[in-house]
Amino acid sequence: MRHRTVLRAVLSAGLLLTAASAGLAQASADDASTSSAASTRQAAASDGLLTAMQRDFGLTRSEAVDRLAAETTARTVETRAERAAGDAYGGSWFDASSGKLVVALTRTGDRKAVEATGARVSLVRHSEQELNAAMRRVDALRAPAGVAGWHVDARSNSVTVDVVAAHQDDNDVKAFVDRALEAGPVTVGRTDATPRTLSAGTVGGDPYYTGNVRCSIGFSVYGGFVTAGHCAQPGAAVSGWDHTYIGNFQGSSFPDNDYAWVNVGSGWWTVPVVLGWGTVSDQLVRGSAEAPVGASICRSGSTSHWHCGTVLAKNETVNYSQGAVHQMTKTNVCAEPGDSGGSFISGDQAQGVTSGGWGNCSSGGETWYQPINEILSRYGLTLHTA
């Protein structure tokens, strides 16, 4: 019943968009010009998303609309700016205070071309290629449990290794840090806890189950949905929120990666929607354009439901007890056991599936996701969009 309700909402939204488009087509050129900026600002700003951003960021409704519009622009600017910077590109991030994308640049001679795209420039020493090379050297090391992970950080122009504060004086942690510092431009950070995956034992009424494990659906693709790899191995049977059979894990990778996809059949179907769980309205998915570091992002999961935060880092290696997982994105959105595999979305753009984290939604914490475009490419899948 819940899925039929969602589908009706999607179809109704499609009809409303069609009617709105017809009305705009009949408007005068002057009216269209006057309203274009407002239309852009509202493009990804559903009532539910704005409500969640007001709650989690402490924004007014107008400020939330403005931020979403600025982040939408930043996604487009990021692609053009990286192309303009060429091999002088050192990474980029969204600066919420100015509403601008900031691009790290190693050569002053490329500054005007990058600024012409609409980005601000920060001059740095190391290019992204150099940072990625250092990242690969750190990835080749074997990390102890007291090291939470490491990532390329454009703002510090280094690879940041995050050490669990309680273990920073352990001999094996110190030895790892010493070896990492030899890999290139590396800095050491601190984190409060060790990351863990976020699957959970069976609890009635939640999205899907594999045996006695509960996880969350990520995004619909044509023929199924994507989710976290640590939830099950290929071939595992999946039942839905009502415990009826959905399909099977068609592919799964964990550790090294943390992604999987499940085929959908037996009376189930896919819709381009992220559930709001009654906290916010269900969100339509319209694409998978990647949000920059610093952008707002929200997460939907079967335990803690809907929460928002900020993209903190990309290309992070997370050191779980089961093994390292590479090329993850870190956020300060909270999550809890059972949220694994759930949706990370920025505006109306799919970002990735929940992998793991530390903390909870009472005291806060950090959560990582596996980027959606890598999953689609790995399995040759097509995102189901509205």
Protein backbone atom coordinates (compact mmCIF):
# COMPACT_ATOMS: atom_id res chain seq x y z
CA MET A 1 0.00 0.00 0.00
CA ARG A 2 2.78 2.42 0.89
CA HIS A 3 4.45 1.88 -2.51
CA ARG A 4 1.18 2.48 -4.34
CA THR A 5 0.77 5.74 -2.39
CA VAL A 6 4.27 6.82 -3.39
CA LEU A 7 3.60 5.98 -7.02
CA ARG A 8 0.42 8.04 -7.00
CA ALA A 9 2.40 10.94 -5.58
CA VAL A 10 4.98 10.62 -8.36
CA LEU A 11 2.34 10.50 -11.08
CA SER A 12 0.52 13.49 -9.56
CA ALA A 13 3.77 15.45 -9.39
CA GLY A 14 4.40 14.66 -13.05
CA LEU A 15 0.97 15.97 -14.01
CA LEU A 16 1.52 19.14 -11.99
CA LEU A 17 4.85 19.74 -13.69
CA THR A 18 3.25 19.25 -17.09
CA ALA A 19 0.50 21.72 -16.27
CA ALA A 20 3.01 24.24 -14.95
CA SER A 21 5.10 23.91 -18.10
CA ALA A 22 2.04 24.50 -20.28
CA GLY A 23 1.18 27.62 -18.31
CA LEU A 24 4.70 28.99 -18.63
CA ALA A 25 4.62 28.39 -22.36
CA GLN A 26 1.63 30.71 -22.62
CA ALA A 27 3.25 33.49 -20.57
CA SER A 28 4.80 36.51 -22.20
CA ALA A 29 8.55 36.72 -22.80
CA ASP A 30 8.80 39.49 -20.20
CA ASP A 31 6.99 37.42 -17.59
CA ALA A 32 9.22 34.43 -18.31
CA SER A 33 12.35 36.55 -17.96
CA THR A 34 11.17 38.04 -14.68
CA SER A 35 10.32 34.66 -13.17
CA SER A 36 13.37 32.72 -14.41
CA ALA A 37 15.52 33.48 -11.37
CA ALA A 38 12.74 32.47 -8.98
CA SER A 39 12.15 29.25 -10.94
CA THR A 40 15.84 28.37 -10.69
CA ARG A 41 15.82 29.04 -6.95
CA GLN A 42 12.82 26.75 -6.45
CA ALA A 43 14.02 23.96 -8.79
CA ALA A 44 15.17 21.57 -6.07
CA ALA A 45 13.36 23.18 -3.16
CA SER A 46 10.48 20.93 -2.15
CA ASP A 47 8.65 21.80 1.06
CA GLY A 48 10.05 18.72 2.80
CA LEU A 49 13.64 19.43 1.85
CA LEU A 50 13.35 23.07 2.93
CA THR A 51 11.83 22.02 6.26
CA ALA A 52 14.68 19.59 6.91
CA MET A 53 17.33 22.18 6.02
CA GLN A 54 15.68 24.76 8.28
CA ARG A 55 15.76 22.24 11.14
CA ASP A 56 19.28 20.85 10.64
CA PHE A 57 21.09 24.02 9.51
CA GLY A 58 19.18 26.61 11.52
CA LEU A 59 18.20 28.50 8.35
CA THR A 60 15.14 30.52 7.47
CA ARG A 61 13.06 29.25 4.55
CA SER A 62 14.46 31.98 2.29
CA GLU A 63 18.03 31.17 3.30
CA ALA A 64 17.46 27.48 2.55
CA VAL A 65 16.10 28.32 -0.92
CA ASP A 66 19.10 30.57 -1.59
CA ARG A 67 21.56 27.92 -0.48
CA LEU A 68 20.04 25.23 -2.69
CA ALA A 69 20.15 27.60 -5.68
CA ALA A 70 23.80 28.45 -4.99
CA GLU A 71 24.71 24.77 -4.68
CA THR A 72 22.97 23.96 -7.96
CA THR A 73 25.08 26.66 -9.64
CA ALA A 74 28.23 25.36 -7.94
CA ARG A 75 27.73 21.86 -9.38
CA THR A 76 27.78 23.32 -12.88
CA VAL A 77 30.66 25.70 -12.17
CA GLU A 78 32.79 22.88 -10.71
CA THR A 79 32.91 21.00 -14.02
CA ARG A 80 33.81 24.12 -16.04
CA ALA A 81 36.36 25.32 -13.49
CA GLU A 82 38.19 22.00 -13.37
CA ARG A 83 38.43 22.04 -17.17
CA ALA A 84 39.73 25.63 -17.15
CA ALA A 85 42.36 24.84 -14.50
CA GLY A 86 43.78 21.83 -16.32
CA ASP A 87 46.73 20.21 -14.55
CA ALA A 88 46.87 23.17 -12.12
CA TYR A 89 43.60 22.02 -10.51
CA GLY A 90 43.97 21.29 -6.82
CA GLY A 91 40.36 20.40 -5.96
CA SER A 92 37.36 22.53 -4.99
CA TRP A 93 34.74 23.09 -2.32
CA PHE A 94 31.50 25.02 -1.79
CA ASP A 95 31.79 27.98 0.60
CA ALA A 96 28.38 28.36 2.25
CA SER A 97 29.17 31.82 3.67
CA SER A 98 29.71 33.33 0.22
CA GLY A 99 27.56 30.92 -1.81
CA LYS A 100 30.49 30.38 -4.18
CA LEU A 101 32.60 27.45 -5.34
CA VAL A 102 36.26 27.83 -4.35
CA VAL A 103 38.87 26.25 -6.63
CA ALA A 104 42.39 25.40 -5.43
CA LEU A 105 44.90 26.39 -8.12
CA THR A 106 48.66 25.86 -8.36
CA ARG A 107 49.39 28.49 -11.05
CA THR A 108 48.51 32.17 -11.01
CA GLY A 109 48.50 32.20 -14.81
CA ASP A 110 45.27 30.18 -14.88
CA ARG A 111 43.46 32.37 -12.38
CA LYS A 112 41.49 34.54 -14.80
CA ALA A 113 40.24 31.57 -16.80
CA VAL A 114 39.01 29.84 -13.64
CA GLU A 115 37.42 33.00 -12.23
CA ALA A 116 35.62 33.49 -15.54
CA THR A 117 33.61 30.34 -14.78
CA GLY A 118 32.17 32.00 -11.67
CA ALA A 119 34.47 30.33 -9.14
CA ARG A 120 36.72 31.93 -6.54
CA VAL A 121 40.41 30.92 -6.52
CA SER A 122 42.67 29.83 -3.68
CA LEU A 123 46.35 29.44 -4.61
CA VAL A 124 47.97 26.22 -3.33
CA ARG A 125 51.19 24.26 -3.69
CA HIS A 126 49.98 20.80 -4.71
CA SER A 127 47.75 19.78 -7.62
CA GLU A 128 44.96 17.23 -7.27
CA GLN A 129 47.09 14.80 -9.27
CA GLU A 130 49.87 15.08 -6.66
CA LEU A 131 47.40 14.66 -3.80
CA ASN A 132 45.83 11.61 -5.44
CA ALA A 133 49.30 10.08 -5.88
CA ALA A 134 49.97 10.58 -2.16
CA MET A 135 46.54 9.07 -1.41
CA ARG A 136 47.44 5.93 -3.36
CA ARG A 137 50.67 5.58 -1.39
CA VAL A 138 48.77 5.81 1.90
CA ASP A 139 46.19 3.32 0.58
CA ALA A 140 49.01 0.83 0.09
CA LEU A 141 49.74 0.86 3.85
CA ARG A 142 48.02 -1.47 6.32
CA ALA A 143 46.15 0.62 8.89
CA PRO A 144 45.52 -0.39 12.51
CA ALA A 145 42.06 -0.08 14.09
CA GLY A 146 43.01 3.22 15.75
CA VAL A 147 43.14 4.94 12.33
CA ALA A 148 39.62 5.85 11.18
CA GLY A 149 40.48 6.71 7.58
CA TRP A 150 42.14 9.21 5.26
CA HIS A 151 41.09 11.46 2.39
CA VAL A 152 42.24 14.12 -0.05
CA ASP A 153 41.36 17.50 1.48
CA ALA A 154 41.43 20.34 -1.04
CA ARG A 155 41.09 23.02 1.65
CA SER A 156 44.26 21.97 3.49
CA ASN A 157 45.90 20.93 0.19
CA SER A 158 46.92 17.62 1.71
CA VAL A 159 45.90 14.05 2.44
CA THR A 160 44.36 14.11 5.92
CA VAL A 161 44.77 11.01 8.07
CA ASP A 162 42.12 10.86 10.83
CA VAL A 163 43.24 9.14 14.02
CA VAL A 164 40.77 8.03 16.73
CA ALA A 165 41.57 10.30 19.67
CA ALA A 166 41.57 7.48 22.23
CA HIS A 167 44.21 5.60 20.21
CA GLN A 168 46.48 8.44 19.08
CA ASP A 169 49.29 7.32 21.41
CA ASP A 170 49.15 3.62 20.41
CA ASN A 171 52.46 2.44 19.01
CA ASP A 172 50.90 0.90 15.89
CA VAL A 173 49.00 4.13 15.18
CA LYS A 174 52.15 6.21 15.59
CA ALA A 175 54.02 3.86 13.26
CA PHE A 176 51.29 4.13 10.61
CA VAL A 177 51.27 7.94 10.85
CA ASP A 178 55.06 8.06 10.45
CA ARG A 179 54.85 5.96 7.28
CA ALA A 180 51.95 8.02 5.96
CA LEU A 181 53.87 11.27 6.45
CA GLU A 182 56.53 9.90 4.11
CA ALA A 183 53.94 9.48 1.33
CA GLY A 184 53.80 13.18 0.43
CA PRO A 185 51.70 16.15 1.59
CA VAL A 186 49.97 14.50 4.57
CA THR A 187 48.42 16.06 7.68
CA VAL A 188 47.01 14.33 10.76
CA GLY A 189 43.52 14.98 12.11
CA ARG A 190 41.51 13.63 15.04
CA THR A 191 38.11 11.96 15.21
CA ASP A 192 36.04 10.87 18.19
CA ALA A 193 35.22 7.27 17.32
CA THR A 194 35.92 4.30 15.06
CA PRO A 195 33.61 4.03 12.01
CA ARG A 196 31.30 1.02 11.74
CA THR A 197 28.83 -0.25 9.17
CA LEU A 198 25.16 0.46 9.87
CA SER A 199 23.23 -2.73 9.25
CA ALA A 200 21.01 -4.07 12.04
CA GLY A 201 19.04 -7.07 13.26
CA THR A 202 15.46 -7.58 12.06
CA VAL A 203 12.92 -4.97 13.18
CA GLY A 204 9.37 -5.17 11.81
CA GLY A 205 8.06 -2.66 9.29
CA ASP A 206 11.32 -1.47 7.71
CA PRO A 207 12.38 -1.42 4.07
CA TYR A 208 14.21 -4.67 3.32
CA TYR A 209 15.67 -7.74 4.95
CA THR A 210 18.28 -10.34 4.10
CA GLY A 211 18.01 -13.12 6.66
CA ASN A 212 18.17 -11.45 10.07
CA VAL A 213 19.81 -8.27 8.71
CA ARG A 214 17.88 -5.08 8.04
CA CYS A 215 19.20 -2.43 5.65
CA SER A 216 17.74 0.44 3.63
CA ILE A 217 16.99 0.92 -0.06
CA GLY A 218 19.22 3.48 -1.76
CA PHE A 219 17.98 4.56 -5.19
CA SER A 220 15.78 2.98 -7.82
CA VAL A 221 17.50 1.93 -11.03
CA TYR A 222 15.81 0.38 -14.03
CA GLY A 223 15.33 -3.24 -13.00
CA GLY A 224 16.01 -2.84 -9.29
CA PHE A 225 17.67 -0.69 -6.63
CA VAL A 226 21.17 0.03 -5.32
CA THR A 227 22.24 -0.33 -1.71
CA ALA A 228 25.26 -1.14 0.49
CA GLY A 229 27.45 -4.14 -0.26
CA HIS A 230 27.98 -5.14 3.35
CA CYS A 231 24.26 -5.95 3.70
CA ALA A 232 24.53 -9.27 1.80
CA GLN A 233 26.48 -11.38 -0.69
CA PRO A 234 25.45 -11.99 -4.33
CA GLY A 235 22.48 -14.34 -4.59
CA ALA A 236 21.01 -13.45 -1.19
CA ALA A 237 17.20 -13.26 -1.18
CA VAL A 238 15.60 -9.93 -0.28
CA SER A 239 12.19 -9.30 1.27
CA GLY A 240 10.53 -5.91 1.52
CA TRP A 241 9.02 -3.82 4.28
CA ASP A 242 6.00 -6.14 4.35
CA HIS A 243 8.28 -9.25 4.32
CA THR A 244 7.20 -10.32 0.82
CA TYR A 245 9.87 -11.42 -1.66
CA ILE A 246 11.42 -8.65 -3.82
CA GLY A 247 14.39 -10.24 -5.59
CA ASN A 248 18.05 -11.12 -5.02
CA PHE A 249 21.41 -9.41 -4.71
CA GLN A 250 22.73 -9.43 -8.27
CA GLY A 251 26.11 -7.95 -7.39
CA SER A 252 27.83 -6.96 -4.14
CA SER A 253 31.28 -5.71 -3.13
CA PHE A 254 32.61 -5.26 0.42
CA PRO A 255 35.20 -4.37 1.65
CA ASP A 256 37.35 -2.35 -0.83
CA ASN A 257 33.97 -1.03 -2.05
CA ASP A 258 30.60 -0.92 -0.31
CA TYR A 259 27.93 -1.19 -2.98
CA ALA A 260 25.41 -3.66 -4.33
CA TRP A 261 22.31 -3.89 -6.45
CA VAL A 262 19.12 -5.92 -6.11
CA ASN A 263 16.72 -6.91 -8.90
CA VAL A 264 13.05 -6.08 -8.36
CA GLY A 265 10.12 -8.28 -9.39
CA SER A 266 7.28 -10.36 -7.91
CA GLY A 267 4.80 -7.48 -8.00
CA TRP A 268 7.27 -4.81 -6.85
CA TRP A 269 8.32 -1.91 -9.04
CA THR A 270 10.74 1.02 -8.93
CA VAL A 271 9.93 4.71 -8.54
CA PRO A 272 12.30 7.74 -8.62
CA VAL A 273 11.59 8.70 -5.02
CA VAL A 274 13.45 9.04 -1.72
CA LEU A 275 11.10 8.47 1.22
CA GLY A 276 10.53 11.32 3.66
CA TRP A 277 9.08 8.98 6.31
CA GLY A 278 6.36 11.46 7.20
CA THR A 279 9.01 13.86 8.52
CA VAL A 280 9.28 15.58 5.14
CA SER A 281 7.50 15.00 1.84
CA ASP A 282 8.87 12.27 -0.42
CA GLN A 283 11.64 13.61 -2.69
CA LEU A 284 11.70 13.13 -6.46
CA VAL A 285 15.09 12.14 -7.94
CA ARG A 286 15.98 13.99 -11.13
CA GLY A 287 19.65 13.11 -11.70
CA SER A 288 22.99 12.33 -10.10
CA ALA A 289 25.09 15.50 -10.51
CA GLU A 290 27.81 15.37 -7.85
CA ALA A 291 27.64 17.94 -5.05
CA PRO A 292 30.91 19.69 -4.11
CA VAL A 293 32.56 19.55 -0.70
CA GLY A 294 30.78 22.05 1.56
CA ALA A 295 27.35 21.54 -0.04
CA SER A 296 24.29 20.58 1.96
CA ILE A 297 23.14 16.98 1.75
CA CYS A 298 20.33 14.92 3.28
CA ARG A 299 19.96 11.23 4.09
CA SER A 300 16.96 8.89 4.30
CA GLY A 301 17.19 5.60 6.18
CA SER A 302 14.92 3.03 7.78
CA THR A 303 16.03 3.68 11.39
CA SER A 304 16.66 7.40 11.84
CA HIS A 305 14.63 8.48 8.78
CA TRP A 306 15.48 11.96 7.40
CA HIS A 307 18.46 14.10 8.44
CA CYS A 308 20.64 16.73 6.75
CA GLY A 309 24.21 17.98 7.02
CA THR A 310 27.23 18.94 4.92
CA VAL A 311 29.64 17.15 2.57
CA LEU A 312 32.97 17.15 4.47
CA ALA A 313 35.38 15.27 2.19
CA LYS A 314 35.61 13.09 -0.90
CA ASN A 315 37.89 10.24 -1.94
CA GLU A 316 38.22 9.03 1.66
CA THR A 317 39.47 5.57 2.63
CA VAL A 318 37.44 4.33 5.62
CA ASN A 319 39.13 1.75 7.83
CA TYR A 320 36.34 -0.58 9.03
CA SER A 321 37.09 -3.63 11.16
CA GLN A 322 36.17 -5.80 8.13
CA GLY A 323 38.71 -3.98 5.91
CA ALA A 324 39.31 -0.67 4.17
CA VAL A 325 36.75 0.82 1.77
CA HIS A 326 38.02 3.32 -0.79
CA GLN A 327 36.69 6.45 -2.57
CA MET A 328 33.99 7.22 -0.02
CA THR A 329 32.42 10.61 0.73
CA LYS A 330 32.29 11.84 4.33
CA THR A 331 29.45 13.92 5.81
CA ASN A 332 28.36 15.18 9.21
CA VAL A 333 24.85 13.76 8.72
CA CYS A 334 23.94 11.41 11.57
CA ALA A 335 22.92 7.78 11.03
CA GLU A 336 22.15 4.67 13.09
CA PRO A 337 22.17 0.85 12.64
CA GLY A 338 19.67 -0.16 9.96
CA ASP A 339 20.31 2.98 7.85
CA SER A 340 22.95 1.15 5.76
CA GLY A 341 22.30 1.36 2.03
CA GLY A 342 19.95 4.32 2.39
CA SER A 343 19.82 7.40 0.18
CA PHE A 344 22.07 10.45 0.26
CA ILE A 345 20.57 13.25 -1.85
CA SER A 346 21.51 16.88 -2.48
CA GLY A 347 18.56 18.94 -3.73
CA ASP A 348 16.98 16.56 -6.23
CA GLN A 349 20.29 14.92 -7.22
CA ALA A 350 21.18 11.40 -6.03
CA GLN A 351 24.60 11.31 -4.35
CA GLY A 352 25.20 7.85 -2.90
CA VAL A 353 24.26 5.01 -0.56
CA THR A 354 24.93 5.00 3.18
CA SER A 355 27.88 2.84 4.21
CA GLY A 356 28.80 3.48 7.86
CA GLY A 357 29.83 6.03 10.43
CA TRP A 358 30.07 6.77 14.12
CA GLY A 359 27.75 8.44 16.61
CA ASN A 360 23.96 8.58 16.42
CA CYS A 361 21.12 11.02 15.80
CA SER A 362 20.88 12.05 19.45
CA SER A 363 24.49 13.11 20.00
CA GLY A 364 25.60 13.58 16.37
CA GLY A 365 28.46 12.00 14.46
CA GLU A 366 29.77 11.42 10.93
CA THR A 367 28.60 9.14 8.12
CA TRP A 368 30.17 7.96 4.86
CA TYR A 369 28.48 7.08 1.58
CA GLN A 370 29.55 5.27 -1.58
CA PRO A 371 29.03 7.64 -4.54
CA ILE A 372 26.11 6.68 -6.78
CA ASN A 373 27.79 7.27 -10.14
CA GLU A 374 30.51 4.73 -9.36
CA ILE A 375 27.85 2.12 -8.58
CA LEU A 376 25.92 2.82 -11.78
CA SER A 377 29.12 2.57 -13.84
CA ARG A 378 30.31 -0.61 -12.12
CA TYR A 379 27.12 -2.56 -12.82
CA GLY A 380 25.99 -0.81 -16.02
CA LEU A 381 22.81 0.46 -14.37
CA THR A 382 20.63 3.47 -15.22
CA LEU A 383 19.24 5.64 -12.45
CA HIS A 384 15.42 5.86 -12.46
CA THR A 385 14.68 9.60 -12.58
CA ALA A 386 11.52 11.67 -12.55
